[in-house]
Amino acid sequence: MSKLKGVFLVGFGAASYGILATIVKFANNSGAHTSALTFYQALVGVISLFILMTLQNQKEKPHSKPAVKSKLKLLLFGTSMGLTSCLYYISIQYVSVSIGIILLMQSIWMSVVWEMIQLQKLAHWSKLVGSLMVIIGTVLATNLIQQEIELSVTGVAYGLAAALSYTISLHASNHVEKQLPSITRSFYLISGGFIAVVLFWNVQIPPNLDWMILLKFGLVLGLFGTVIPPILFTKGIPLIGLGLAGILIALEIPVSILSAHFVLGEHISLIQWSGVLLIVLTVVFMNSRKKKS
């Protein structure tokens, strides 16, 4: 029963991430500016996590306060989270959400390259094969073979930049200051992301702020983008293990594409679905190997 609960928690957390791009594009079509959306998403996240962190400290025995060095490190790596949102949401202004999520998932092979550079040795054959499969899946999912889709170079560039930033975010989530309580870590990481969002958009933020945007889109983006997933992952991953969790997190891809199809009316061809399936199966394969090793 506890394993089933863990599967639900992690799966719902992944699905939460999957709907973000569709909400942003729908909001853009409704007149909301991306600067306001990313600002509200980060702001709601910071406030919510601060409240949760305060409540946790009151409920439990106070943990030793994070050292200044730890805080600064988390804030620094957290900027990658804010940049990921900014770059990803700009990307889907030029390409469809279904293409945008595929570009973001290039973080799969980028993470392998990151690991090789960090460890200064060649990755396991399964990771190399998996990286190649992701690239092949991307070619299919973006329909480059049939060339039915004209890809915006600007959109692809922002999408790949978002993937690189996302790779750094994943490293931060899994390796930086892990000795601290998860909500405390999340608070400082998201705070770093908030700083990055403010610096990235700067003067474009004030004229685009609107209470209706906050109420209609900002609260949802903040909760589903920065609050709910980390909490669900923290509770669910210990129940099922990292291997199965890594597989379930791949649900973000089909959820993102399906939500874009039903909400935004984006068309996805059969060959694109085959590419998506190949990427998802590759994630399953790579995490299955990780679980066995």
Short mmCIF file of C-alpha atoms in Angstrom, two decimals:
data_model
loop_
_atom_site.label_atom_id
_atom_site.label_comp_id
_atom_site.label_asym_id
_atom_site.label_seq_id
_atom_site.Cartn_x
_atom_site.Cartn_y
_atom_site.Cartn_z
CA MET A 1 0.00 0.00 0.00
CA SER A 2 2.83 2.41 0.86
CA LYS A 3 4.47 1.71 -2.51
CA LEU A 4 1.21 2.45 -4.33
CA LYS A 5 0.97 5.69 -2.37
CA GLY A 6 4.53 6.56 -3.39
CA VAL A 7 3.73 5.87 -7.05
CA PHE A 8 0.70 8.19 -6.86
CA LEU A 9 2.64 10.98 -5.10
CA VAL A 10 5.58 10.96 -7.53
CA GLY A 11 3.32 10.51 -10.56
CA PHE A 12 1.12 13.45 -9.53
CA GLY A 13 4.22 15.57 -8.90
CA ALA A 14 5.49 14.84 -12.42
CA ALA A 15 2.07 15.56 -13.91
CA SER A 16 2.06 18.90 -12.05
CA TYR A 17 5.22 19.93 -13.88
CA GLY A 18 3.71 18.71 -17.15
CA ILE A 19 0.81 21.18 -17.20
CA LEU A 20 2.88 24.34 -16.59
CA ALA A 21 3.78 25.16 -20.20
CA THR A 22 0.17 24.75 -21.34
CA ILE A 23 -1.02 27.13 -18.59
CA VAL A 24 1.64 29.68 -19.58
CA LYS A 25 0.79 29.54 -23.28
CA PHE A 26 -2.93 29.74 -22.53
CA ALA A 27 -2.23 32.75 -20.30
CA ASN A 28 -0.12 34.35 -23.04
CA ASN A 29 -2.99 33.89 -25.49
CA SER A 30 -5.22 35.60 -22.92
CA GLY A 31 -2.93 38.64 -22.82
CA ALA A 32 -0.68 37.85 -19.85
CA HIS A 33 3.02 38.67 -20.31
CA THR A 34 5.60 35.96 -19.61
CA SER A 35 7.54 38.26 -17.26
CA ALA A 36 4.52 38.57 -14.95
CA LEU A 37 3.80 34.83 -15.09
CA THR A 38 7.34 33.78 -14.15
CA PHE A 39 7.49 36.49 -11.46
CA TYR A 40 4.24 35.34 -9.85
CA GLN A 41 5.22 31.67 -10.10
CA ALA A 42 8.49 32.30 -8.25
CA LEU A 43 6.92 34.72 -5.74
CA VAL A 44 4.11 32.32 -4.78
CA GLY A 45 6.72 29.57 -4.42
CA VAL A 46 8.97 31.63 -2.13
CA ILE A 47 6.10 32.77 0.11
CA SER A 48 4.53 29.29 0.32
CA LEU A 49 7.82 27.55 1.10
CA PHE A 50 8.73 30.19 3.69
CA ILE A 51 5.42 29.54 5.48
CA LEU A 52 5.94 25.76 5.30
CA MET A 53 9.53 26.09 6.55
CA THR A 54 8.39 28.26 9.48
CA LEU A 55 5.61 25.82 10.41
CA GLN A 56 8.02 22.89 10.18
CA ASN A 57 10.51 24.59 12.48
CA GLN A 58 7.76 25.31 15.03
CA LYS A 59 6.33 21.79 14.89
CA GLU A 60 9.59 19.86 15.03
CA LYS A 61 12.72 20.34 17.07
CA PRO A 62 14.58 23.24 15.50
CA HIS A 63 17.29 22.11 13.13
CA SER A 64 20.63 23.83 13.22
CA LYS A 65 20.39 26.93 11.07
CA PRO A 66 22.03 26.60 7.65
CA ALA A 67 25.45 28.20 7.47
CA VAL A 68 25.80 31.34 5.37
CA LYS A 69 27.95 29.38 2.90
CA SER A 70 25.20 26.76 2.51
CA LYS A 71 22.56 29.43 1.94
CA LEU A 72 24.67 31.21 -0.68
CA LYS A 73 25.42 27.93 -2.46
CA LEU A 74 21.72 27.03 -2.64
CA LEU A 75 20.80 30.54 -3.79
CA LEU A 76 23.46 30.39 -6.51
CA PHE A 77 22.37 26.99 -7.85
CA GLY A 78 18.74 28.03 -7.43
CA THR A 79 19.20 30.72 -10.08
CA SER A 80 19.23 27.89 -12.63
CA MET A 81 15.63 27.04 -11.66
CA GLY A 82 14.48 30.59 -12.35
CA LEU A 83 16.41 30.71 -15.62
CA THR A 84 14.89 27.38 -16.69
CA SER A 85 11.38 28.81 -16.32
CA CYS A 86 12.28 32.04 -18.15
CA LEU A 87 14.01 30.31 -21.07
CA TYR A 88 11.45 27.50 -21.37
CA TYR A 89 8.47 29.85 -21.36
CA ILE A 90 10.13 32.07 -23.98
CA SER A 91 10.85 28.98 -26.08
CA ILE A 92 7.15 28.05 -26.31
CA GLN A 93 6.42 31.50 -27.74
CA TYR A 94 8.27 30.34 -30.87
CA VAL A 95 7.55 26.60 -30.92
CA SER A 96 4.59 24.49 -29.80
CA VAL A 97 4.39 23.19 -26.22
CA SER A 98 4.79 19.63 -27.53
CA ILE A 99 8.09 20.62 -29.18
CA GLY A 100 9.14 22.72 -26.18
CA ILE A 101 8.92 19.83 -23.71
CA ILE A 102 10.98 17.63 -26.05
CA LEU A 103 13.67 20.32 -26.21
CA LEU A 104 13.63 20.62 -22.41
CA MET A 105 14.09 16.85 -22.09
CA GLN A 106 17.46 17.12 -23.84
CA SER A 107 18.56 17.50 -20.23
CA ILE A 108 18.60 13.66 -20.21
CA TRP A 109 21.71 13.41 -22.38
CA MET A 110 23.09 16.72 -21.08
CA SER A 111 23.04 15.22 -17.57
CA VAL A 112 25.12 12.29 -18.85
CA VAL A 113 27.67 14.70 -20.36
CA TRP A 114 27.67 16.72 -17.10
CA GLU A 115 28.36 13.54 -15.13
CA MET A 116 31.24 12.52 -17.44
CA ILE A 117 32.86 15.95 -17.10
CA GLN A 118 32.39 15.90 -13.32
CA LEU A 119 33.74 12.36 -12.84
CA GLN A 120 36.29 12.68 -15.68
CA LYS A 121 35.46 9.25 -17.06
CA LEU A 122 33.26 7.71 -19.74
CA ALA A 123 29.67 7.01 -18.71
CA HIS A 124 28.24 3.48 -18.50
CA TRP A 125 27.25 2.05 -21.90
CA SER A 126 23.56 2.12 -20.96
CA LYS A 127 23.71 5.89 -20.44
CA LEU A 128 25.50 6.42 -23.75
CA VAL A 129 22.96 4.26 -25.60
CA GLY A 130 20.15 6.05 -23.76
CA SER A 131 21.54 9.45 -24.78
CA LEU A 132 21.65 8.36 -28.42
CA MET A 133 18.07 7.08 -28.20
CA VAL A 134 16.92 10.43 -26.79
CA ILE A 135 18.49 12.25 -29.75
CA ILE A 136 16.82 9.84 -32.21
CA GLY A 137 13.53 10.25 -30.35
CA THR A 138 13.92 14.03 -30.57
CA VAL A 139 14.38 13.87 -34.35
CA LEU A 140 11.13 11.87 -34.59
CA ALA A 141 9.20 13.92 -32.02
CA THR A 142 10.05 17.21 -33.74
CA ASN A 143 9.21 15.67 -37.14
CA LEU A 144 12.52 16.72 -38.68
CA ILE A 145 12.49 13.72 -41.05
CA GLN A 146 9.23 14.62 -42.80
CA GLN A 147 9.93 18.35 -42.36
CA GLU A 148 6.22 19.04 -41.85
CA ILE A 149 7.08 21.46 -39.06
CA GLU A 150 9.11 24.62 -39.58
CA LEU A 151 11.13 24.92 -36.40
CA SER A 152 12.02 28.39 -35.19
CA VAL A 153 15.78 28.66 -34.65
CA THR A 154 15.11 31.14 -31.84
CA GLY A 155 12.65 28.77 -30.17
CA VAL A 156 15.05 25.83 -30.44
CA ALA A 157 17.92 27.93 -29.05
CA TYR A 158 15.87 29.01 -26.02
CA GLY A 159 14.62 25.44 -25.55
CA LEU A 160 18.14 23.98 -25.53
CA ALA A 161 19.34 26.76 -23.21
CA ALA A 162 16.44 25.86 -20.89
CA ALA A 163 17.52 22.20 -21.04
CA LEU A 164 21.08 23.14 -20.02
CA SER A 165 19.76 25.24 -17.15
CA TYR A 166 17.42 22.39 -16.17
CA THR A 167 20.41 20.04 -16.08
CA ILE A 168 22.08 22.32 -13.52
CA SER A 169 18.80 22.44 -11.56
CA LEU A 170 18.66 18.64 -11.42
CA HIS A 171 22.25 18.54 -10.16
CA ALA A 172 21.38 21.10 -7.47
CA SER A 173 18.27 19.20 -6.37
CA ASN A 174 20.14 15.92 -6.07
CA HIS A 175 23.56 16.93 -4.76
CA VAL A 176 23.76 20.42 -3.23
CA GLU A 177 23.55 20.67 0.60
CA LYS A 178 21.57 17.43 0.95
CA GLN A 179 22.10 17.40 4.72
CA LEU A 180 19.52 20.17 5.16
CA PRO A 181 15.75 19.51 5.51
CA SER A 182 14.08 19.29 2.08
CA ILE A 183 11.72 22.23 2.61
CA THR A 184 14.62 24.42 3.78
CA ARG A 185 16.64 23.43 0.70
CA SER A 186 13.65 24.06 -1.56
CA PHE A 187 13.08 27.50 -0.01
CA TYR A 188 16.63 28.70 -0.70
CA LEU A 189 16.73 27.12 -4.17
CA ILE A 190 13.43 28.74 -5.16
CA SER A 191 14.59 32.03 -3.60
CA GLY A 192 17.62 31.88 -5.89
CA GLY A 193 15.24 31.23 -8.76
CA PHE A 194 13.17 34.26 -7.78
CA ILE A 195 16.29 36.46 -7.83
CA ALA A 196 17.15 35.12 -11.30
CA VAL A 197 13.63 35.87 -12.59
CA VAL A 198 13.79 39.46 -11.29
CA LEU A 199 17.24 40.02 -12.82
CA PHE A 200 16.23 38.37 -16.11
CA TRP A 201 13.04 40.37 -16.72
CA ASN A 202 13.92 43.47 -14.56
CA VAL A 203 12.09 46.54 -15.95
CA GLN A 204 9.58 44.45 -17.90
CA ILE A 205 7.98 43.12 -14.70
CA PRO A 206 6.28 46.21 -13.10
CA PRO A 207 4.20 47.35 -16.11
CA ASN A 208 2.91 43.81 -16.69
CA LEU A 209 1.84 43.02 -13.12
CA ASP A 210 -1.90 42.56 -12.67
CA TRP A 211 -3.94 41.18 -9.78
CA MET A 212 -6.13 39.22 -12.18
CA ILE A 213 -3.08 37.49 -13.67
CA LEU A 214 -1.98 36.54 -10.15
CA LEU A 215 -5.41 35.15 -9.24
CA LYS A 216 -6.09 33.40 -12.56
CA PHE A 217 -2.64 32.02 -13.38
CA GLY A 218 0.05 33.02 -10.86
CA LEU A 219 -1.28 31.01 -7.92
CA VAL A 220 -1.70 27.86 -10.03
CA LEU A 221 1.76 28.20 -11.58
CA GLY A 222 3.34 28.81 -8.18
CA LEU A 223 1.66 25.86 -6.49
CA PHE A 224 2.06 23.35 -9.33
CA GLY A 225 5.49 24.62 -10.39
CA THR A 226 7.38 25.27 -7.16
CA VAL A 227 5.48 23.96 -4.14
CA ILE A 228 3.53 20.75 -4.80
CA PRO A 229 6.11 18.70 -6.81
CA PRO A 230 9.04 19.04 -4.35
CA ILE A 231 6.80 18.13 -1.40
CA LEU A 232 5.30 15.12 -3.21
CA PHE A 233 8.72 13.94 -4.39
CA THR A 234 10.11 14.26 -0.86
CA LYS A 235 7.29 12.11 0.52
CA GLY A 236 6.97 9.69 -2.40
CA ILE A 237 10.54 8.87 -3.49
CA PRO A 238 11.55 7.22 -0.17
CA LEU A 239 8.54 4.88 -0.55
CA ILE A 240 9.44 3.64 -4.05
CA GLY A 241 13.17 4.35 -4.55
CA LEU A 242 15.02 6.54 -7.04
CA GLY A 243 14.85 4.03 -9.92
CA LEU A 244 11.06 3.86 -10.10
CA ALA A 245 10.80 7.57 -9.29
CA GLY A 246 12.99 8.42 -12.28
CA ILE A 247 10.67 6.40 -14.50
CA LEU A 248 7.51 8.02 -13.14
CA ILE A 249 8.94 11.52 -13.54
CA ALA A 250 8.95 10.83 -17.30
CA LEU A 251 5.15 11.22 -17.09
CA GLU A 252 5.86 14.94 -17.41
CA ILE A 253 6.40 14.45 -21.17
CA PRO A 254 3.08 12.84 -22.23
CA VAL A 255 1.11 14.97 -19.73
CA SER A 256 2.60 18.14 -21.22
CA ILE A 257 1.85 17.03 -24.78
CA LEU A 258 -1.67 15.79 -24.02
CA SER A 259 -2.59 18.96 -22.12
CA ALA A 260 -1.32 21.05 -25.06
CA HIS A 261 -3.38 18.92 -27.44
CA PHE A 262 -6.65 19.16 -25.50
CA VAL A 263 -6.35 22.71 -24.14
CA LEU A 264 -4.46 24.49 -26.93
CA GLY A 265 -5.53 22.26 -29.83
CA GLU A 266 -1.95 21.39 -30.85
CA HIS A 267 -1.75 18.63 -33.45
CA ILE A 268 0.62 15.73 -32.77
CA SER A 269 1.27 13.30 -35.62
CA LEU A 270 1.84 9.56 -35.27
CA ILE A 271 5.56 9.90 -36.01
CA GLN A 272 5.84 12.51 -33.25
CA TRP A 273 4.14 10.16 -30.79
CA SER A 274 6.64 7.45 -31.76
CA GLY A 275 9.47 9.83 -30.85
CA VAL A 276 7.82 10.68 -27.53
CA LEU A 277 7.36 6.96 -26.79
CA LEU A 278 11.03 6.29 -27.61
CA ILE A 279 12.16 9.03 -25.19
CA VAL A 280 9.87 7.77 -22.41
CA LEU A 281 11.02 4.16 -22.92
CA THR A 282 14.63 5.36 -22.86
CA VAL A 283 14.03 7.02 -19.48
CA VAL A 284 12.49 3.76 -18.23
CA PHE A 285 15.48 1.79 -19.56
CA MET A 286 18.09 4.11 -18.05
CA ASN A 287 16.41 4.16 -14.64
CA SER A 288 15.86 0.39 -14.68
CA ARG A 289 19.60 -0.08 -15.22
CA LYS A 290 20.29 2.40 -12.41
CA LYS A 291 18.00 0.44 -10.09
CA LYS A 292 19.78 -2.87 -10.81
CA SER A 293 23.30 -1.49 -10.49
#
